[in-house]
């Protein structure tokens, strides 16, 4: 997992590699929450370009960060997901509350994140 901050958007990018399952979910959750508090970011973008598998634990990670950032007035973006991961995102219903995009630039535009 890689974490990166884009300050002008107050956006924390969480890049995940491999499987996002119950074994990796707790690490992603802990690191993301720590970095949100440390950096002052209010928006989160999940880079799923290298995610090969995701289960319901991954949905839980996304939902937990969604609750955190929306309380701060922020937004969640998911981008670069495979067809299989996109199907899970759609079936779970979270596609209706987060922005799902092909890439980060489109996600930022679609979510309406302004430079702050």
Short mmCIF file of N, CA and C in Angstrom, two decimals:
data_model
loop_
_atom_site.label_atom_id
_atom_site.label_comp_id
_atom_site.label_asym_id
_atom_site.label_seq_id
_atom_site.Cartn_x
_atom_site.Cartn_y
_atom_site.Cartn_z
N UNK A 1 0.85 -1.18 0.00
CA UNK A 1 0.00 0.00 0.00
C UNK A 1 0.89 1.23 0.00
N UNK A 2 0.48 2.21 -0.76
CA UNK A 2 1.16 3.50 -0.83
C UNK A 2 0.16 4.58 -0.46
N UNK A 3 0.61 5.59 0.27
CA UNK A 3 -0.24 6.73 0.61
C UNK A 3 0.43 7.98 0.07
N UNK A 4 -0.36 8.86 -0.54
CA UNK A 4 0.17 10.09 -1.10
C UNK A 4 -0.84 11.21 -0.86
N UNK A 5 -0.35 12.39 -0.56
CA UNK A 5 -1.22 13.54 -0.32
C UNK A 5 -1.08 14.53 -1.46
N UNK A 6 -2.21 14.99 -1.98
CA UNK A 6 -2.22 16.11 -2.93
C UNK A 6 -2.82 17.28 -2.16
N UNK A 7 -1.95 18.14 -1.68
CA UNK A 7 -2.34 19.21 -0.76
C UNK A 7 -3.37 20.16 -1.32
N UNK A 8 -3.25 20.53 -2.58
CA UNK A 8 -4.18 21.54 -3.11
C UNK A 8 -5.62 21.04 -3.13
N UNK A 9 -5.81 19.74 -3.14
CA UNK A 9 -7.16 19.16 -3.09
C UNK A 9 -7.49 18.60 -1.71
N UNK A 10 -6.55 18.72 -0.77
CA UNK A 10 -6.70 18.10 0.55
C UNK A 10 -7.15 16.65 0.37
N UNK A 11 -6.42 15.95 -0.51
CA UNK A 11 -6.80 14.62 -0.97
C UNK A 11 -5.73 13.60 -0.61
N UNK A 12 -6.13 12.56 0.10
CA UNK A 12 -5.25 11.44 0.41
C UNK A 12 -5.52 10.34 -0.60
N UNK A 13 -4.47 9.93 -1.33
CA UNK A 13 -4.60 8.84 -2.29
C UNK A 13 -4.09 7.57 -1.63
N UNK A 14 -4.92 6.54 -1.67
CA UNK A 14 -4.58 5.24 -1.10
C UNK A 14 -4.43 4.26 -2.26
N UNK A 15 -3.20 3.89 -2.55
CA UNK A 15 -2.92 2.97 -3.65
C UNK A 15 -2.71 1.57 -3.07
N UNK A 16 -3.54 0.65 -3.49
CA UNK A 16 -3.53 -0.71 -2.95
C UNK A 16 -3.02 -1.67 -4.02
N UNK A 17 -2.21 -2.62 -3.58
CA UNK A 17 -1.64 -3.62 -4.48
C UNK A 17 -2.15 -5.01 -4.09
N UNK A 18 -2.52 -5.80 -5.08
CA UNK A 18 -2.92 -7.19 -4.82
C UNK A 18 -4.34 -7.30 -4.33
N UNK A 19 -4.53 -8.11 -3.30
CA UNK A 19 -5.86 -8.39 -2.79
C UNK A 19 -6.23 -7.44 -1.66
N UNK A 20 -7.48 -7.00 -1.67
CA UNK A 20 -8.02 -6.21 -0.55
C UNK A 20 -9.05 -7.11 0.13
N UNK A 21 -8.54 -7.90 1.08
CA UNK A 21 -9.38 -8.85 1.80
C UNK A 21 -9.26 -8.58 3.29
N UNK A 22 -9.80 -9.47 4.11
CA UNK A 22 -9.81 -9.22 5.55
C UNK A 22 -8.41 -9.12 6.13
N UNK A 23 -7.43 -9.76 5.52
CA UNK A 23 -6.06 -9.70 6.03
C UNK A 23 -5.44 -8.32 5.80
N UNK A 24 -5.72 -7.71 4.67
CA UNK A 24 -5.13 -6.42 4.35
C UNK A 24 -6.00 -5.25 4.81
N UNK A 25 -7.29 -5.47 4.99
CA UNK A 25 -8.23 -4.39 5.30
C UNK A 25 -7.87 -3.64 6.57
N UNK A 26 -7.47 -4.34 7.62
CA UNK A 26 -7.17 -3.65 8.87
C UNK A 26 -5.95 -2.74 8.72
N UNK A 27 -4.96 -3.17 7.97
CA UNK A 27 -3.78 -2.34 7.73
C UNK A 27 -4.15 -1.09 6.93
N UNK A 28 -4.95 -1.27 5.89
CA UNK A 28 -5.38 -0.12 5.08
C UNK A 28 -6.17 0.85 5.94
N UNK A 29 -7.08 0.33 6.73
CA UNK A 29 -7.93 1.15 7.60
C UNK A 29 -7.09 1.96 8.58
N UNK A 30 -6.17 1.30 9.28
CA UNK A 30 -5.34 1.97 10.28
C UNK A 30 -4.45 3.04 9.66
N UNK A 31 -3.78 2.70 8.56
CA UNK A 31 -2.89 3.66 7.90
C UNK A 31 -3.65 4.85 7.32
N UNK A 32 -4.79 4.58 6.72
CA UNK A 32 -5.59 5.66 6.14
C UNK A 32 -6.08 6.62 7.23
N UNK A 33 -6.59 6.08 8.31
CA UNK A 33 -7.09 6.93 9.38
C UNK A 33 -5.97 7.74 10.02
N UNK A 34 -4.81 7.12 10.21
CA UNK A 34 -3.66 7.84 10.76
C UNK A 34 -3.25 9.00 9.85
N UNK A 35 -3.19 8.73 8.56
CA UNK A 35 -2.76 9.78 7.61
C UNK A 35 -3.82 10.87 7.45
N UNK A 36 -5.09 10.52 7.52
CA UNK A 36 -6.14 11.54 7.47
C UNK A 36 -5.98 12.50 8.64
N UNK A 37 -5.73 11.96 9.82
CA UNK A 37 -5.54 12.81 11.00
C UNK A 37 -4.26 13.62 10.93
N UNK A 38 -3.19 13.02 10.45
CA UNK A 38 -1.89 13.68 10.41
C UNK A 38 -1.82 14.79 9.37
N UNK A 39 -2.45 14.56 8.21
CA UNK A 39 -2.30 15.49 7.09
C UNK A 39 -3.37 16.57 7.02
N UNK A 40 -4.51 16.32 7.66
CA UNK A 40 -5.61 17.27 7.53
C UNK A 40 -6.40 17.12 6.24
N UNK A 41 -6.15 16.02 5.52
CA UNK A 41 -6.91 15.76 4.29
C UNK A 41 -8.38 15.52 4.64
N UNK A 42 -9.26 15.94 3.75
CA UNK A 42 -10.70 15.70 3.95
C UNK A 42 -11.29 14.85 2.83
N UNK A 43 -10.52 14.61 1.77
CA UNK A 43 -10.97 13.81 0.64
C UNK A 43 -10.07 12.58 0.53
N UNK A 44 -10.65 11.47 0.07
CA UNK A 44 -9.89 10.23 -0.10
C UNK A 44 -10.13 9.70 -1.51
N UNK A 45 -9.04 9.26 -2.15
CA UNK A 45 -9.14 8.59 -3.44
C UNK A 45 -8.48 7.21 -3.30
N UNK A 46 -9.22 6.18 -3.65
CA UNK A 46 -8.69 4.83 -3.66
C UNK A 46 -8.22 4.50 -5.07
N UNK A 47 -6.93 4.25 -5.23
CA UNK A 47 -6.37 3.83 -6.51
C UNK A 47 -6.40 2.31 -6.55
N UNK A 48 -7.31 1.76 -7.34
CA UNK A 48 -7.48 0.32 -7.43
C UNK A 48 -6.87 -0.27 -8.70
N UNK A 49 -5.96 0.46 -9.35
CA UNK A 49 -5.37 -0.02 -10.59
C UNK A 49 -4.66 -1.37 -10.44
N UNK A 50 -4.12 -1.63 -9.26
CA UNK A 50 -3.36 -2.87 -9.02
C UNK A 50 -4.07 -3.84 -8.08
N UNK A 51 -5.37 -3.65 -7.87
CA UNK A 51 -6.13 -4.55 -7.01
C UNK A 51 -6.62 -5.72 -7.86
N UNK A 52 -6.24 -6.92 -7.46
CA UNK A 52 -6.62 -8.11 -8.22
C UNK A 52 -7.85 -8.80 -7.66
N UNK A 53 -8.18 -8.52 -6.40
CA UNK A 53 -9.34 -9.15 -5.76
C UNK A 53 -9.78 -8.26 -4.60
N UNK A 54 -11.10 -8.18 -4.40
CA UNK A 54 -11.63 -7.47 -3.25
C UNK A 54 -12.85 -8.22 -2.76
N UNK A 55 -12.97 -8.33 -1.42
CA UNK A 55 -14.15 -8.95 -0.84
C UNK A 55 -14.90 -7.91 -0.01
N UNK A 56 -15.83 -8.36 0.80
CA UNK A 56 -16.65 -7.43 1.58
C UNK A 56 -15.83 -6.62 2.59
N UNK A 57 -14.68 -7.11 2.98
CA UNK A 57 -13.81 -6.33 3.87
C UNK A 57 -13.35 -5.05 3.18
N UNK A 58 -13.11 -5.14 1.88
CA UNK A 58 -12.73 -3.95 1.10
C UNK A 58 -13.87 -2.95 1.05
N UNK A 59 -15.08 -3.44 0.90
CA UNK A 59 -16.26 -2.56 0.93
C UNK A 59 -16.33 -1.86 2.29
N UNK A 60 -16.04 -2.60 3.35
CA UNK A 60 -16.03 -2.01 4.69
C UNK A 60 -14.98 -0.92 4.84
N UNK A 61 -13.82 -1.11 4.24
CA UNK A 61 -12.77 -0.08 4.28
C UNK A 61 -13.26 1.19 3.60
N UNK A 62 -13.86 1.02 2.43
CA UNK A 62 -14.36 2.19 1.68
C UNK A 62 -15.46 2.89 2.49
N UNK A 63 -16.40 2.13 3.02
CA UNK A 63 -17.51 2.73 3.78
C UNK A 63 -17.02 3.45 5.03
N UNK A 64 -16.06 2.89 5.71
CA UNK A 64 -15.53 3.54 6.90
C UNK A 64 -14.87 4.87 6.58
N UNK A 65 -14.09 4.92 5.50
CA UNK A 65 -13.46 6.19 5.10
C UNK A 65 -14.52 7.16 4.59
N UNK A 66 -15.55 6.64 3.94
CA UNK A 66 -16.66 7.50 3.49
C UNK A 66 -17.31 8.20 4.68
N UNK A 67 -17.60 7.45 5.73
CA UNK A 67 -18.21 8.05 6.93
C UNK A 67 -17.29 9.09 7.54
N UNK A 68 -16.01 8.80 7.58
CA UNK A 68 -15.04 9.74 8.17
C UNK A 68 -14.96 11.03 7.37
N UNK A 69 -14.78 10.94 6.06
CA UNK A 69 -14.55 12.16 5.28
C UNK A 69 -15.84 12.95 5.04
N UNK A 70 -16.98 12.28 4.95
CA UNK A 70 -18.21 13.06 4.76
C UNK A 70 -18.52 13.87 6.02
N UNK A 71 -18.13 13.36 7.18
CA UNK A 71 -18.30 14.13 8.42
C UNK A 71 -17.44 15.39 8.41
N UNK A 72 -16.36 15.36 7.61
CA UNK A 72 -15.46 16.51 7.48
C UNK A 72 -15.81 17.38 6.27
N UNK A 73 -16.87 17.00 5.55
CA UNK A 73 -17.26 17.73 4.35
C UNK A 73 -16.53 17.28 3.10
N UNK A 74 -15.87 16.12 3.17
CA UNK A 74 -15.09 15.62 2.04
C UNK A 74 -15.81 14.59 1.20
N UNK A 75 -15.08 14.06 0.23
CA UNK A 75 -15.64 13.10 -0.72
C UNK A 75 -14.70 11.93 -0.91
N UNK A 76 -15.25 10.82 -1.43
CA UNK A 76 -14.48 9.62 -1.71
C UNK A 76 -14.53 9.34 -3.21
N UNK A 77 -13.37 9.01 -3.75
CA UNK A 77 -13.23 8.64 -5.17
C UNK A 77 -12.61 7.25 -5.23
N UNK A 78 -13.12 6.44 -6.15
CA UNK A 78 -12.50 5.16 -6.47
C UNK A 78 -12.15 5.22 -7.94
N UNK A 79 -10.91 4.90 -8.26
CA UNK A 79 -10.55 4.92 -9.68
C UNK A 79 -9.63 3.76 -10.05
N UNK A 80 -9.68 3.41 -11.34
CA UNK A 80 -8.81 2.39 -11.88
C UNK A 80 -9.20 0.96 -11.54
N UNK A 81 -10.41 0.73 -11.09
CA UNK A 81 -10.83 -0.62 -10.68
C UNK A 81 -11.08 -1.51 -11.89
N UNK A 82 -10.79 -2.79 -11.71
CA UNK A 82 -11.05 -3.78 -12.76
C UNK A 82 -12.57 -3.99 -12.89
N UNK A 83 -12.96 -4.68 -13.94
CA UNK A 83 -14.38 -4.97 -14.13
C UNK A 83 -14.96 -5.77 -12.97
N UNK A 84 -14.21 -6.75 -12.47
CA UNK A 84 -14.70 -7.57 -11.36
C UNK A 84 -14.88 -6.73 -10.10
N UNK A 85 -13.93 -5.87 -9.79
CA UNK A 85 -14.05 -5.01 -8.61
C UNK A 85 -15.17 -3.99 -8.82
N UNK A 86 -15.30 -3.46 -10.01
CA UNK A 86 -16.40 -2.52 -10.30
C UNK A 86 -17.76 -3.18 -10.10
N UNK A 87 -17.89 -4.45 -10.47
CA UNK A 87 -19.15 -5.16 -10.27
C UNK A 87 -19.48 -5.26 -8.78
N UNK A 88 -18.48 -5.56 -7.97
CA UNK A 88 -18.69 -5.64 -6.52
C UNK A 88 -19.07 -4.28 -5.95
N UNK A 89 -18.43 -3.24 -6.43
CA UNK A 89 -18.75 -1.87 -5.98
C UNK A 89 -20.20 -1.54 -6.34
N UNK A 90 -20.59 -1.90 -7.53
CA UNK A 90 -21.96 -1.63 -7.96
C UNK A 90 -22.98 -2.47 -7.18
N UNK A 91 -22.70 -3.75 -7.01
CA UNK A 91 -23.63 -4.63 -6.28
C UNK A 91 -23.78 -4.21 -4.82
N UNK A 92 -22.73 -3.67 -4.24
CA UNK A 92 -22.79 -3.26 -2.83
C UNK A 92 -23.61 -2.00 -2.62
N UNK A 93 -23.82 -1.24 -3.69
CA UNK A 93 -24.59 0.00 -3.58
C UNK A 93 -23.76 1.23 -3.27
N UNK A 94 -22.46 1.06 -3.04
CA UNK A 94 -21.66 2.26 -2.70
C UNK A 94 -21.38 3.14 -3.90
N UNK A 95 -21.62 2.61 -5.09
CA UNK A 95 -21.42 3.42 -6.28
C UNK A 95 -22.36 4.63 -6.29
N UNK A 96 -23.46 4.53 -5.56
CA UNK A 96 -24.41 5.64 -5.52
C UNK A 96 -23.98 6.75 -4.56
N UNK A 97 -22.97 6.50 -3.71
CA UNK A 97 -22.56 7.52 -2.74
C UNK A 97 -21.12 7.98 -2.90
N UNK A 98 -20.32 7.26 -3.68
CA UNK A 98 -18.95 7.68 -3.95
C UNK A 98 -18.79 7.91 -5.45
N UNK A 99 -17.73 8.59 -5.83
CA UNK A 99 -17.44 8.81 -7.24
C UNK A 99 -16.56 7.68 -7.75
N UNK A 100 -16.98 7.03 -8.81
CA UNK A 100 -16.20 5.98 -9.44
C UNK A 100 -15.78 6.49 -10.82
N UNK A 101 -14.47 6.45 -11.08
CA UNK A 101 -13.94 7.01 -12.32
C UNK A 101 -12.85 6.11 -12.89
N UNK A 102 -12.49 6.39 -14.14
CA UNK A 102 -11.40 5.65 -14.79
C UNK A 102 -10.04 6.09 -14.25
N UNK A 103 -9.90 7.39 -13.96
CA UNK A 103 -8.61 7.89 -13.48
C UNK A 103 -8.83 9.00 -12.45
N UNK A 104 -7.76 9.42 -11.83
CA UNK A 104 -7.85 10.39 -10.74
C UNK A 104 -8.38 11.74 -11.23
N UNK A 105 -7.88 12.21 -12.35
CA UNK A 105 -8.30 13.52 -12.85
C UNK A 105 -9.80 13.58 -13.08
N UNK A 106 -10.34 12.56 -13.73
CA UNK A 106 -11.78 12.52 -13.96
C UNK A 106 -12.55 12.40 -12.65
N UNK A 107 -12.01 11.63 -11.72
CA UNK A 107 -12.65 11.47 -10.42
C UNK A 107 -12.75 12.78 -9.66
N UNK A 108 -11.66 13.55 -9.66
CA UNK A 108 -11.65 14.86 -8.99
C UNK A 108 -12.68 15.78 -9.62
N UNK A 109 -12.75 15.79 -10.95
CA UNK A 109 -13.74 16.63 -11.65
C UNK A 109 -15.16 16.19 -11.35
N UNK A 110 -15.42 14.87 -11.47
CA UNK A 110 -16.77 14.36 -11.24
C UNK A 110 -17.23 14.55 -9.81
N UNK A 111 -16.30 14.46 -8.85
CA UNK A 111 -16.66 14.64 -7.44
C UNK A 111 -16.85 16.12 -7.10
N UNK A 112 -16.37 17.00 -7.98
CA UNK A 112 -16.52 18.43 -7.72
C UNK A 112 -15.59 18.93 -6.63
N UNK A 113 -14.41 18.32 -6.53
CA UNK A 113 -13.44 18.76 -5.52
C UNK A 113 -12.72 19.99 -6.05
N UNK A 114 -12.85 21.08 -5.32
CA UNK A 114 -12.22 22.34 -5.71
C UNK A 114 -10.87 22.50 -5.02
N UNK A 115 -10.01 23.27 -5.63
CA UNK A 115 -8.76 23.64 -4.99
C UNK A 115 -9.09 24.52 -3.81
N UNK A 116 -8.58 24.16 -2.64
CA UNK A 116 -8.91 24.90 -1.42
C UNK A 116 -7.73 25.63 -0.89
#
